[in-house]
Each structure stands twice: as C-alpha cells, then as structure tokens.
C-alpha cells in the first residue's frame, strides 16, 4: 500500500513538470500552429540560470524572478527569429529545424559554461520530507502539480476574461481575420511564446531543489511534454494538464512494477498506442476540413 | 538540360569518381570513410523523398536505420544467417515499422509524424541500452562475421562495390519514383491535400508509400553498415543522428535529385573537421543547422538550381490561346464513359449538421444526364456544403446520395473521383509549385495501370502509359488554350488561367459528373463567355455538370435546371425562367418589400 502511494505522489510531482511544460506547447501551438521544439531546454535554462544567479549572491526569489524574465524574453525572441520567418506556409517545417538547432546550441553551450554536473539549490521546502501512510515526499515536489493546476486555471481565466487572452484565441482561430479586426497578430504570437517560456522556467526552478539542475535535464522532458500535449489533443488546457499528470504517474508505476530501464520504452509505446487509437488526441476537437 | 540527362550525367560522373577513387589506391581509412558516407547517402536519399516530395518530416530516421542494422547484426551473429538473408530480414523489419508508424499519423497532421518518430527513436534507443540479452546493452553486438555471397567473402575491396551498387540503386529509385505518377502524387498531396483527394488519389496510401520507401532505404543502409563495421552499438542511432540526417537533406537541398549526395558529403566532411574542436562539436553542429536555415533554406543544390533558372528563364514567347479549343480531340480525352441508366445523380432528404448548425436541411434533387444543373442561393445557403457532400468531403448526417443508381453517401472523395465525379474549388486549389502540365498529369494518375514495380524499373507498359498520358495532358492543356504554359509553375499563372487549368485538370479524370464551384468568380466578361462555351461543349459530349454560381446571367443562359437554396433548404427548383419569377426566390435575395424587384434581379445580382 505504501509503495502504491509512493509511486502515486512522486508521479504526481513528475506529472506536474510534464503538465507545465506541455501547457507551454499548447499556448505556442494555439498562437502560431507551431511550437518551440526545444521547449525542454527553456525549462532547463530556467533552472540552471536560477542556480547560477543564486550561487553568485542573489537572494533566491530575485534569482528566480530574473531567470523567469530572461526565459520569457528568450521565448519572445525565439518566436521572432526562429519561428516567424520559417512558418509562412501552412505546411512549413522550417521552424522545427531552427528550434531544434537552438536547443542543441543552448544545451551544449550550457554544458560548456556550466559543466555537466548538477548543483544544488537549497530551499526550506526540500529539507524535511513529509511522511504519510508509508510514503514520503518533499513539500517542494508537491508544488509542481499545484503550480500546474494554478497555471491551467490562470490560463483559462486569461483566455476568457482578458482582452489580450481573447485576442490570442481569435488569433488561434483565424490569424488573418484577427489581423483584419485590428489585432496585432505578431505581437500576440511573441507574447504567447514569452508566456510559454516563463511557465517552463517556473517548472524548472521548482524542481531544481529536488533533482539538481543539469544541462541535460530538459531534452527528454521537452520531447515527452510535446508528446503529452499531442496525445491530449493540444486544444485545451485541462486536457493537457490531466494527461501530463497521468503520464508522470504512469512512468512512476512503470519504474516500480517493471523496471527503471523500461520507463521510456513502455511510456513512449503507450503514447504511440494512444495516438493510434485516438488520432485527434484524447481531448482534441475533430477539425472540419475547410474545402 | 532535361532531368533525364542530368540524372544520367550524374550517374556517369559518380561511377567515374568511384572508379578513379579506387585506382588512386586510397588508404584503408579513406575507403572506410567513403563507404560510411555512401551508406548515409542511402538514408538521406530516402529521407529526401519523404521530406522533399511527400512533405512529411521524420525525426526518427536514425532509429529506422538502427532497426535494419541491429536486425541484420543479430541474425548474422546469433542465428548465423547468411548475408543476403540477414540484410533482407533487416529491410523487411524496417519496412514493417515504417508502415506501422506512418499509418496512424499521416491521416492527421504533419507534426504528428514528427512526434511519433521522435517517440519511436527514443523507445528504440531505450531498448538497445536496456535489453541486454538481445542487444548487448551499451556494449552493442560485437564480432559480426563478414558477409559472404555465393561463396565469395565480402572483403573490403569487394564490399566497396557492394555499397556503391546499393547507393546507385537508391539513386535510381529516387529518380524513377520522383519522375512518375507516384512522385507527382506525393508532391500533389503535400501541396493541396483536398485537390489530390478530388483527383482520386488515396492520400493516406501515398503518404504511407513515401514513408515505407524511406524506411526501406534506411533499413538497407543499416544492414550495409552492420557488415561494414562488424560491430553495432546504440550510439550510432540516437536522436541527434536523426537530426543529423535531416540536416544533411536540408543542407543539400530538399526535393532535389543530387541534394542528399551533396549534403551528406558536406556534413560528413564537416563532422570530420569538427572532431578537432572537442566539446564545441555539438555546439557548432547546432549553430550550423541554424545558419543553413537562415542563409540557404533551399540548400546548396536548390540554391544553385534557382540561380541557373533565373539565368536561363525564357522570356516572353508565351501566348494563351482562345478556349475552348475545338480542335482538341475532346471525345478521346474524355474517353469512353458508360452512359447513365436513369438520373445521373439523385439526392434524397440530405441533411448536414455541424454541431447545432444545419448547413443542409432535407435537400432532395435530381440531376438528369448530360444537363447543366445550377445551384444558386444567397451566401451561406449551403451550396458549397452540398457540393462537398456530393464529392465526399463531408459525410452527411442523414439522407441518401445516389450516383448512377448506387448509394455513395459517406464514401471518401478519392473513391468518388475514381467513379467519375470530378470537381473544381471555389478558391482554386492548384498544386502551386508543380507545372501546369504536371497538374494535369496528376489528374490522369488514376488511369495508369502499371504497378509500382513496373514504374520503378521503367518496364514497357509504364513507358507506353507515360508517353500516352503525357500526350493527353498536353492535349488537355491545348483544349483550354494553355499549351504555351505547360512548363510554368501553376502559382505563376494569372488568375483566369488558373481557373482554366483547374478545369483541364478535372477533365483529366474523364468525369461523368463535373462539379464546378463558382467557376466564374473573379473572371472578366470575356472569360465568362469562354467558360460558358466550354461548359456547353462538355455537356454536348455527355458530361453532366452541377454548377454553383453567383453570376445569375450566366446561370440563366446555360442551365437546364436551377435549384435555389436558402438556409440549407430547397426553396425553388425548375427551369431557369420559372425559377427566376418565383416570389420566394426574389424574397430570399432581396427580402420582402413593396417594390417590383423582378427586373433588377438578373442585372444586379450578377457579378
């Protein structure tokens, strides 16, 4: 019983990361029908930058805030430089390659500057694990699923209640018409990418005290999160968060009941099978072909 | 130079290079490097067909390459299978994985295939590392016996020619696929899925074909790699290598014949050089990828081709001729089509709902063979939806569609196209980056009888058919007066010409029923007269036409029967003159008012 509970709570925490990173994919996809393929490296960079700033004497919260701001700026820049010029035709693929390229540069650049080893980021919430029913977890880890749900609620409010959010939805629905209505489509896209990057950075910073930030921590998380977003149907925040958390829990159970080594093979296979069964995604809308 | 001459020239130059290379007595290291490079070229040639022609991206090509490699290695090592059997099994396994991966994804969106292939690559890597008993874990499989064919041991000097032969074969396959109906169908599907479906192309199958071909080539290369290296290990088949393959294709120039060869050579060389910069290697690699995308998105060969084309473009000398060209052998072009027993098309109680919105509501109508049946009505009346139902783009919620005495409701568009229902689109949907001639040839796709094998090996039946259909496509262009524009890309044609080309392309299907969706929109007065004459000519030759059109003057002069729709319902149906006077029709167009609006109807709605 304790084992099951343990897998569940650690899975919840891992799933929180997937959910937060996948939310970013959703936001980017809605705004541009494209995404930063190296979004996982933004998550990594948020964590690493916070650790570096903290290490050079900034107070923790300020370091985190600066890191989130830097990532948001980077996100907007990625949209402007790497997505927009390469996403002009409906079936363009250039953006995939440019963003993969920047991911490679970001990860290897960080490795050169920072080293391959992880460095700790001590916080009060990662000192004493909570124990209950035979399971244990740091309070810090529980912040992740909470942050994911909070981000989801905030995002839904933002999309429904604010002018900017509504404009973003309009752009998602039809950029040309949105542009004709006086919405600055380009700025909206850049803002969406900045938001996505900020959320990913927050996820990275929240997990850094538990796992120790390394330059290679992001790649696989990013790819899995993209898979999560696609399996969810990449069309609503709730679906993305639900699938993200479920995937985290699934992975922990695979580790527990099969083996740690089988985690990715089994997890990705489940992902592929889900797409086989639901080509539109679990929560996806069937798109009516415009003829 | 024609593509055929270019191809032959490259082939001869390549063989010459290989021979000279061998005669120069290269070092063992140099031979090994060139062989590895040639093996990678086989992978990138396959990837080029997938990306450059079918418009699909695979980010797991290294894993497919790995499947071919490991299967061959395992069978040679553990089951002591001979070279050819191990290679064959590797290729078969790769083809199977290719089909299994492609099937679910190509139906949805391009990016799904990217995600699925990434996932597949990571699963594969994970299995290679973890499944110790089979894959040897991180160590890999060591001590694979050298291959032997018909008793001949494949030593390096002999194996060099085996690899060369495979590369040449891959290169030939690339050429024969691209310059055939399959290659045209791939490009058509990538450029306009809807138009491809409307021309009888099974979009799913053609994409799977592209993916399986690329997988087979990757599997072949994998097997060759195994018997070159005699040891395999997961490090050769990672995600980064998949990105590398993509980079090679793009660096060379996607969609070009020589691109994969050039890109692979260049990148192999760069990687050799980059080994000197140690930890900066990956960094430089990423930077290079980004740079190429910015500086040369069309790649080396693509950019060169563009430059040459700019230099050689023929200027002037093109003339559009009057259409319809009555000199064209229309009866031959339209072929022998069986005539209808009873009505051509009958619709009973057809309803289409999108969520709460009823676009088409219990519509019934009957189209007589050899007539022009017009559908008119205000914007949003459901005319185009009805056309999309008849051509299989929408599936009706309720009701029956009977074409030539058979129910066709819910059948996919490509099946209907093959049965003889052709259509044009409201916003012309040409294959913009294909020439006018190629556009028409895509329309002829489904008349070919030669199989894939006949096409690949250019067997006599394929040669006969290709020659015949090329002539027919030219005649169809001639029929619409565009023969001078045969080698012009469709997107460069003036709007009126694009409409003509779309009709020529639809006629290539040899339709029994032709659906025209607002063919007069955007045309000048003179062009509309030509269009009217063309439609007349077609019905004279037994083609049944359904016409959706706002240009009332044209509708009234040409139609045998007019059906008026409003809010998805039929509000009037009958001979043109009778419908024109129907008070409900007048109301639908102008609302109710005290004034007599009968006279302005014809004049003001037109245009």
CSV table of N, CA and C in Angstrom, one decimal, chain B residues 240-371:
chain,number,residue,atom,x,y,z
B,240,UNK,N,20.1,12.6,-32.0
B,240,UNK,CA,21.0,13.6,-32.6
B,240,UNK,C,21.3,13.2,-34.0
B,241,UNK,N,21.4,11.9,-34.2
B,241,UNK,CA,21.7,11.4,-35.6
B,241,UNK,C,20.5,11.6,-36.5
B,242,UNK,N,19.3,11.4,-35.9
B,242,UNK,CA,18.2,11.7,-36.8
B,242,UNK,C,18.2,13.1,-37.2
B,243,UNK,N,18.5,14.0,-36.3
B,243,UNK,CA,18.6,15.4,-36.6
B,243,UNK,C,19.7,15.6,-37.7
B,244,UNK,N,20.8,14.9,-37.5
B,244,UNK,CA,21.9,15.0,-38.5
B,244,UNK,C,21.4,14.6,-39.9
B,245,UNK,N,20.6,13.5,-40.0
B,245,UNK,CA,20.1,13.1,-41.3
B,245,UNK,C,19.3,14.3,-42.0
B,246,UNK,N,18.5,14.9,-41.1
B,246,UNK,CA,17.6,15.9,-41.6
B,246,UNK,C,18.5,17.1,-42.1
B,247,UNK,N,19.5,17.4,-41.3
B,247,UNK,CA,20.4,18.5,-41.6
B,247,UNK,C,21.1,18.2,-43.0
B,248,UNK,N,21.5,16.9,-43.2
B,248,UNK,CA,22.1,16.6,-44.5
B,248,UNK,C,21.2,16.9,-45.7
B,249,UNK,N,19.9,16.5,-45.5
B,249,UNK,CA,19.0,16.6,-46.6
B,249,UNK,C,18.7,18.1,-46.9
B,250,UNK,N,18.6,18.9,-45.8
B,250,UNK,CA,18.3,20.3,-46.0
B,250,UNK,C,19.5,21.1,-46.5
B,251,UNK,N,20.7,20.7,-46.0
B,251,UNK,CA,21.9,21.3,-46.5
B,251,UNK,C,22.1,21.1,-48.0
B,252,UNK,N,21.8,19.9,-48.4
B,252,UNK,CA,21.9,19.6,-49.8
B,252,UNK,C,20.9,20.2,-50.7
B,253,UNK,N,19.7,20.3,-50.1
B,253,UNK,CA,18.5,20.9,-50.9
B,253,UNK,C,17.4,19.9,-51.0
B,254,UNK,N,16.3,20.1,-50.2
B,254,UNK,CA,15.2,19.1,-50.2
B,254,UNK,C,14.6,19.1,-51.5
B,255,UNK,N,14.2,17.9,-51.9
B,255,UNK,CA,13.5,17.8,-53.2
B,255,UNK,C,14.3,17.8,-54.4
B,256,UNK,N,15.6,18.0,-54.3
B,256,UNK,CA,16.5,18.0,-55.5
B,256,UNK,C,17.1,16.6,-55.6
B,257,UNK,N,17.5,16.2,-56.8
B,257,UNK,CA,18.0,14.9,-57.1
B,257,UNK,C,19.3,14.6,-56.4
B,258,UNK,N,20.1,15.6,-56.5
B,258,UNK,CA,21.5,15.5,-56.0
B,258,UNK,C,21.7,16.0,-54.6
B,259,UNK,N,20.7,16.6,-54.0
B,259,UNK,CA,20.8,17.2,-52.7
B,259,UNK,C,21.3,16.3,-51.6
B,260,UNK,N,20.7,15.1,-51.5
B,260,UNK,CA,21.2,14.2,-50.4
B,260,UNK,C,22.7,13.8,-50.6
B,261,UNK,N,23.1,13.6,-51.8
B,261,UNK,CA,24.5,13.2,-52.0
B,261,UNK,C,25.4,14.4,-51.6
B,262,UNK,N,25.1,15.6,-52.0
B,262,UNK,CA,25.9,16.8,-51.7
B,262,UNK,C,25.9,17.0,-50.2
B,263,UNK,N,24.7,17.1,-49.6
B,263,UNK,CA,24.5,17.4,-48.2
B,263,UNK,C,25.2,16.4,-47.3
B,264,UNK,N,25.1,15.1,-47.6
B,264,UNK,CA,25.7,14.1,-46.8
B,264,UNK,C,27.3,14.2,-46.9
B,265,UNK,N,27.8,14.4,-48.1
B,265,UNK,CA,29.2,14.5,-48.3
B,265,UNK,C,29.7,15.7,-47.4
B,266,UNK,N,29.0,16.9,-47.6
B,266,UNK,CA,29.5,18.1,-46.9
B,266,UNK,C,29.4,17.9,-45.4
B,267,UNK,N,28.4,17.3,-44.9
B,267,UNK,CA,28.3,17.2,-43.5
B,267,UNK,C,29.2,16.2,-42.9
B,268,UNK,N,29.4,15.1,-43.6
B,268,UNK,CA,30.4,14.1,-43.2
B,268,UNK,C,31.8,14.8,-43.1
B,269,UNK,N,32.1,15.6,-44.1
B,269,UNK,CA,33.4,16.3,-44.0
B,269,UNK,C,33.4,17.3,-42.8
B,270,UNK,N,32.4,18.0,-42.6
B,270,UNK,CA,32.3,19.0,-41.5
B,270,UNK,C,32.5,18.2,-40.2
B,271,UNK,N,31.8,17.1,-40.0
B,271,UNK,CA,31.9,16.4,-38.8
B,271,UNK,C,33.4,15.9,-38.5
B,272,UNK,N,34.0,15.5,-39.6
B,272,UNK,CA,35.4,15.1,-39.5
B,272,UNK,C,36.3,16.2,-39.0
B,273,UNK,N,36.0,17.4,-39.6
B,273,UNK,CA,36.8,18.6,-39.1
B,273,UNK,C,36.4,19.0,-37.7
B,274,UNK,N,35.1,18.9,-37.4
B,274,UNK,CA,34.7,19.3,-36.0
B,274,UNK,C,35.2,18.5,-34.9
B,275,UNK,N,35.7,17.3,-35.3
B,275,UNK,CA,36.2,16.4,-34.2
B,275,UNK,C,37.4,17.1,-33.5
B,276,UNK,N,38.0,18.1,-34.2
B,276,UNK,CA,39.1,18.8,-33.6
B,276,UNK,C,38.7,19.8,-32.5
B,277,UNK,N,37.4,20.1,-32.5
B,277,UNK,CA,37.1,21.2,-31.5
B,277,UNK,C,36.4,20.6,-30.3
B,278,UNK,N,36.5,19.3,-30.1
B,278,UNK,CA,36.1,18.6,-28.9
B,278,UNK,C,34.7,19.1,-28.4
B,279,UNK,N,34.7,19.7,-27.2
B,279,UNK,CA,33.4,19.9,-26.6
B,279,UNK,C,32.5,20.9,-27.4
B,280,UNK,N,33.2,21.7,-28.3
B,280,UNK,CA,32.4,22.6,-29.0
B,280,UNK,C,31.7,21.9,-30.2
B,281,UNK,N,31.9,20.7,-30.4
B,281,UNK,CA,31.5,20.0,-31.6
B,281,UNK,C,29.9,20.1,-31.7
B,282,UNK,N,29.2,19.7,-30.7
B,282,UNK,CA,27.8,19.7,-30.7
B,282,UNK,C,27.3,21.1,-30.9
B,283,UNK,N,27.9,22.0,-30.2
B,283,UNK,CA,27.5,23.4,-30.3
B,283,UNK,C,27.6,23.9,-31.7
B,284,UNK,N,28.8,23.6,-32.3
B,284,UNK,CA,29.0,24.1,-33.7
B,284,UNK,C,28.0,23.4,-34.6
B,285,UNK,N,27.6,22.2,-34.3
B,285,UNK,CA,26.7,21.5,-35.1
B,285,UNK,C,25.3,22.2,-35.1
B,286,UNK,N,24.9,22.5,-33.9
B,286,UNK,CA,23.6,23.2,-33.8
B,286,UNK,C,23.6,24.6,-34.5
B,287,UNK,N,24.7,25.3,-34.3
B,287,UNK,CA,24.9,26.6,-34.9
B,287,UNK,C,24.8,26.5,-36.4
B,288,UNK,N,25.5,25.4,-37.0
B,288,UNK,CA,25.5,25.2,-38.4
B,288,UNK,C,24.1,25.0,-38.9
B,289,UNK,N,23.3,24.2,-38.2
B,289,UNK,CA,22.0,23.9,-38.6
B,289,UNK,C,21.2,25.2,-38.7
B,290,UNK,N,21.3,26.0,-37.7
B,290,UNK,CA,20.5,27.3,-37.7
B,290,UNK,C,21.0,28.2,-38.8
B,291,UNK,N,22.3,28.2,-39.0
B,291,UNK,CA,22.8,29.1,-40.1
B,291,UNK,C,22.3,28.7,-41.5
B,292,UNK,N,22.4,27.4,-41.7
B,292,UNK,CA,21.9,26.9,-43.0
B,292,UNK,C,20.5,27.3,-43.3
B,293,UNK,N,19.6,27.2,-42.2
B,293,UNK,CA,18.2,27.5,-42.3
B,293,UNK,C,18.1,29.0,-42.7
B,294,UNK,N,18.9,29.8,-42.2
B,294,UNK,CA,18.8,31.3,-42.4
B,294,UNK,C,19.4,31.6,-43.8
B,295,UNK,N,20.6,31.1,-44.1
B,295,UNK,CA,21.3,31.5,-45.3
B,295,UNK,C,20.8,30.8,-46.5
B,296,UNK,N,20.6,29.5,-46.4
B,296,UNK,CA,20.3,28.7,-47.6
B,296,UNK,C,19.1,27.8,-47.3
B,297,UNK,N,17.9,28.3,-47.1
B,297,UNK,CA,16.8,27.3,-46.8
B,297,UNK,C,16.6,26.3,-47.9
B,298,UNK,N,17.0,26.7,-49.1
B,298,UNK,CA,16.8,25.7,-50.2
B,298,UNK,C,18.0,24.8,-50.4
B,299,UNK,N,19.0,25.0,-49.6
B,299,UNK,CA,20.2,24.1,-49.7
B,299,UNK,C,21.1,24.4,-50.8
B,300,UNK,N,22.2,23.7,-50.9
B,300,UNK,CA,23.2,24.0,-51.9
B,300,UNK,C,22.7,23.8,-53.3
B,301,UNK,N,22.2,22.6,-53.5
B,301,UNK,CA,21.7,22.3,-54.9
B,301,UNK,C,20.5,23.1,-55.2
B,302,UNK,N,19.6,23.3,-54.3
B,302,UNK,CA,18.4,24.1,-54.5
B,302,UNK,C,18.7,25.5,-54.9
B,303,UNK,N,19.7,26.1,-54.2
B,303,UNK,CA,20.0,27.5,-54.5
B,303,UNK,C,20.7,27.6,-55.8
B,304,UNK,N,21.6,26.6,-56.1
B,304,UNK,CA,22.2,26.6,-57.5
B,304,UNK,C,21.1,26.5,-58.6
B,305,UNK,N,20.2,25.6,-58.3
B,305,UNK,CA,19.2,25.4,-59.4
B,305,UNK,C,18.4,26.7,-59.6
B,306,UNK,N,18.1,27.4,-58.4
B,306,UNK,CA,17.4,28.7,-58.5
B,306,UNK,C,18.1,29.7,-59.4
B,307,UNK,N,19.4,29.7,-59.1
B,307,UNK,CA,20.3,30.7,-59.8
B,307,UNK,C,20.3,30.4,-61.3
B,308,UNK,N,20.5,29.1,-61.6
B,308,UNK,CA,20.5,28.7,-63.0
B,308,UNK,C,19.2,29.0,-63.7
B,309,UNK,N,18.1,28.8,-63.0
B,309,UNK,CA,16.8,29.0,-63.6
B,309,UNK,C,16.6,30.5,-63.8
B,310,UNK,N,17.0,31.3,-62.9
B,310,UNK,CA,16.9,32.8,-63.1
B,310,UNK,C,17.6,33.2,-64.4
B,311,UNK,N,18.8,32.6,-64.6
B,311,UNK,CA,19.6,32.9,-65.7
B,311,UNK,C,19.1,32.5,-67.0
B,312,UNK,N,18.4,31.3,-67.0
B,312,UNK,CA,18.0,30.7,-68.2
B,312,UNK,C,16.6,30.8,-68.6
B,313,UNK,N,15.8,31.4,-67.7
B,313,UNK,CA,14.4,31.5,-67.9
B,313,UNK,C,14.1,32.1,-69.3
B,314,UNK,N,13.2,31.4,-70.0
B,314,UNK,CA,12.8,32.0,-71.3
B,314,UNK,C,11.9,33.2,-71.0
B,315,UNK,N,12.1,34.2,-71.7
B,315,UNK,CA,11.3,35.4,-71.5
B,315,UNK,C,10.4,35.6,-72.7
B,316,UNK,N,9.2,36.0,-72.4
B,316,UNK,CA,8.2,36.3,-73.5
B,316,UNK,C,7.9,35.0,-74.2
B,317,UNK,N,7.3,35.1,-75.4
B,317,UNK,CA,7.1,34.0,-76.2
B,317,UNK,C,5.9,33.1,-75.8
B,318,UNK,N,5.3,33.4,-74.7
B,318,UNK,CA,4.2,32.6,-74.2
B,318,UNK,C,2.9,33.3,-74.6
B,319,UNK,N,2.0,32.5,-75.1
B,319,UNK,CA,0.8,33.1,-75.6
B,319,UNK,C,-0.4,32.2,-75.1
B,320,UNK,N,-1.4,32.8,-74.5
B,320,UNK,CA,-2.5,32.0,-74.2
B,320,UNK,C,-3.5,32.0,-75.4
B,321,UNK,N,-4.0,30.9,-75.7
B,321,UNK,CA,-4.9,30.9,-76.9
B,321,UNK,C,-6.3,30.8,-76.5
B,322,UNK,N,-7.2,31.0,-77.4
B,322,UNK,CA,-8.6,31.0,-77.1
B,322,UNK,C,-9.0,29.7,-76.6
B,323,UNK,N,-10.0,29.7,-75.8
B,323,UNK,CA,-10.5,28.4,-75.3
B,323,UNK,C,-12.0,28.5,-75.3
B,324,UNK,N,-12.8,27.4,-75.4
B,324,UNK,CA,-12.3,26.1,-75.6
B,324,UNK,C,-11.8,25.9,-77.0
B,325,UNK,N,-10.7,25.2,-77.1
B,325,UNK,CA,-10.1,24.9,-78.4
B,325,UNK,C,-10.8,23.7,-79.0
B,326,UNK,N,-11.6,24.0,-80.0
B,326,UNK,CA,-12.5,23.0,-80.6
B,326,UNK,C,-11.6,22.0,-81.5
B,327,UNK,N,-10.4,22.3,-81.7
B,327,UNK,CA,-9.5,21.4,-82.4
B,327,UNK,C,-9.0,20.2,-81.6
B,328,UNK,N,-9.1,20.4,-80.3
B,328,UNK,CA,-8.6,19.3,-79.4
B,328,UNK,C,-9.6,18.1,-79.5
B,329,UNK,N,-9.0,16.9,-79.5
B,329,UNK,CA,-9.8,15.7,-79.6
B,329,UNK,C,-10.6,15.3,-78.4
B,330,UNK,N,-11.6,16.1,-78.1
B,330,UNK,CA,-12.3,16.0,-76.8
B,330,UNK,C,-12.9,14.6,-76.5
B,331,UNK,N,-13.5,14.0,-77.5
B,331,UNK,CA,-14.1,12.6,-77.3
B,331,UNK,C,-13.0,11.7,-76.8
B,332,UNK,N,-11.8,11.7,-77.4
B,332,UNK,CA,-10.7,10.9,-77.0
B,332,UNK,C,-10.3,11.2,-75.6
B,333,UNK,N,-10.2,12.5,-75.3
B,333,UNK,CA,-9.7,12.9,-74.0
B,333,UNK,C,-10.7,12.5,-72.9
B,334,UNK,N,-12.0,12.6,-73.2
B,334,UNK,CA,-13.0,12.2,-72.2
B,334,UNK,C,-13.2,10.7,-72.1
B,335,UNK,N,-12.6,10.0,-73.1
B,335,UNK,CA,-12.7,8.5,-73.0
B,335,UNK,C,-14.1,8.0,-73.2
B,336,UNK,N,-14.2,6.7,-73.2
B,336,UNK,CA,-15.5,6.0,-73.3
B,336,UNK,C,-16.1,5.9,-71.9
B,337,UNK,N,-17.0,6.7,-71.6
B,337,UNK,CA,-17.6,6.6,-70.3
B,337,UNK,C,-19.0,6.0,-70.5
B,338,UNK,N,-19.4,5.1,-69.6
B,338,UNK,CA,-20.7,4.5,-69.7
B,338,UNK,C,-21.8,5.5,-69.5
B,339,UNK,N,-22.9,5.4,-70.2
B,339,UNK,CA,-24.0,6.4,-70.0
B,339,UNK,C,-24.8,6.0,-68.8
B,340,UNK,N,-25.5,6.9,-68.3
B,340,UNK,CA,-26.3,6.7,-67.1
B,340,UNK,C,-27.6,6.0,-67.5
B,341,UNK,N,-28.0,5.0,-66.6
B,341,UNK,CA,-29.4,4.5,-66.7
B,341,UNK,C,-30.2,5.3,-65.7
B,342,UNK,N,-31.1,6.1,-66.2
B,342,UNK,CA,-31.9,6.9,-65.2
B,342,UNK,C,-31.1,8.2,-64.9
B,343,UNK,N,-31.4,8.9,-63.8
B,343,UNK,CA,-30.8,10.1,-63.5
B,343,UNK,C,-29.3,9.9,-63.2
B,344,UNK,N,-28.5,11.0,-63.4
B,344,UNK,CA,-27.1,10.9,-63.1
B,344,UNK,C,-26.9,10.9,-61.6
B,345,UNK,N,-27.6,11.8,-61.0
B,345,UNK,CA,-27.4,11.9,-59.6
B,345,UNK,C,-28.8,12.2,-58.9
B,346,UNK,N,-29.1,11.5,-57.8
B,346,UNK,CA,-30.3,11.8,-57.1
B,346,UNK,C,-30.0,11.9,-55.7
B,347,UNK,N,-30.6,12.9,-55.1
B,347,UNK,CA,-30.3,13.2,-53.7
B,347,UNK,C,-31.7,13.2,-52.9
B,348,UNK,N,-31.7,12.4,-51.8
B,348,UNK,CA,-33.0,12.3,-51.1
B,348,UNK,C,-32.8,12.6,-49.6
B,349,UNK,N,-33.5,13.7,-49.2
B,349,UNK,CA,-33.5,14.0,-47.8
B,349,UNK,C,-32.2,14.2,-47.2
B,350,UNK,N,-31.3,14.9,-47.9
B,350,UNK,CA,-29.9,15.0,-47.5
B,350,UNK,C,-29.8,16.1,-46.4
B,351,UNK,N,-29.2,15.8,-45.3
B,351,UNK,CA,-29.0,16.8,-44.2
B,351,UNK,C,-27.6,16.7,-43.7
B,352,UNK,N,-27.1,17.9,-43.4
B,352,UNK,CA,-25.7,18.0,-42.8
B,352,UNK,C,-25.8,19.0,-41.7
B,353,UNK,N,-25.4,18.5,-40.5
B,353,UNK,CA,-25.3,19.4,-39.4
B,353,UNK,C,-23.9,19.5,-38.9
B,354,UNK,N,-23.5,20.7,-38.6
B,354,UNK,CA,-22.2,20.9,-37.8
B,354,UNK,C,-22.6,21.3,-36.4
B,355,UNK,N,-22.5,20.5,-35.5
B,355,UNK,CA,-23.0,20.8,-34.1
B,355,UNK,C,-24.4,21.2,-34.2
B,356,UNK,N,-24.7,22.4,-33.8
B,356,UNK,CA,-26.1,22.9,-33.8
B,356,UNK,C,-26.6,23.5,-35.1
B,357,UNK,N,-25.6,23.8,-36.0
B,357,UNK,CA,-25.9,24.5,-37.2
B,357,UNK,C,-26.3,23.5,-38.3
B,358,UNK,N,-27.4,23.7,-38.9
B,358,UNK,CA,-27.8,22.8,-40.0
B,358,UNK,C,-27.5,23.5,-41.3
B,359,UNK,N,-26.4,23.0,-42.0
B,359,UNK,CA,-25.9,23.7,-43.2
B,359,UNK,C,-26.8,23.2,-44.4
B,360,UNK,N,-27.2,22.0,-44.4
B,360,UNK,CA,-28.0,21.5,-45.5
B,360,UNK,C,-29.2,20.7,-44.8
B,361,UNK,N,-30.4,21.1,-45.2
B,361,UNK,CA,-31.5,20.6,-44.5
B,361,UNK,C,-32.5,19.8,-45.4
B,362,UNK,N,-32.5,18.5,-45.3
B,362,UNK,CA,-33.5,17.7,-46.1
B,362,UNK,C,-33.6,18.1,-47.5
B,363,UNK,N,-32.5,18.2,-48.2
B,363,UNK,CA,-32.5,18.6,-49.6
B,363,UNK,C,-32.7,17.3,-50.5
B,364,UNK,N,-33.6,17.5,-51.4
B,364,UNK,CA,-33.8,16.4,-52.4
B,364,UNK,C,-33.7,17.1,-53.8
B,365,UNK,N,-33.0,16.4,-54.7
B,365,UNK,CA,-33.0,16.9,-56.1
B,365,UNK,C,-32.5,15.8,-57.0
B,366,UNK,N,-32.7,16.1,-58.3
B,366,UNK,CA,-32.5,15.0,-59.3
B,366,UNK,C,-31.8,15.7,-60.5
B,367,UNK,N,-30.6,15.2,-60.8
B,367,UNK,CA,-29.8,15.7,-61.9
B,367,UNK,C,-29.9,14.8,-63.1
B,368,UNK,N,-30.4,15.3,-64.2
B,368,UNK,CA,-30.5,14.5,-65.4
B,368,UNK,C,-29.2,14.4,-66.2
B,369,UNK,N,-28.9,13.3,-66.8
B,369,UNK,CA,-27.7,13.1,-67.5
B,369,UNK,C,-27.5,14.1,-68.6
B,370,UNK,N,-26.3,14.6,-68.8
B,370,UNK,CA,-26.0,15.5,-69.9
B,370,UNK,C,-26.6,16.9,-69.8
B,371,UNK,N,-27.0,17.3,-68.6
B,371,UNK,CA,-27.5,18.6,-68.5
B,371,UNK,C,-26.6,19.5,-67.6
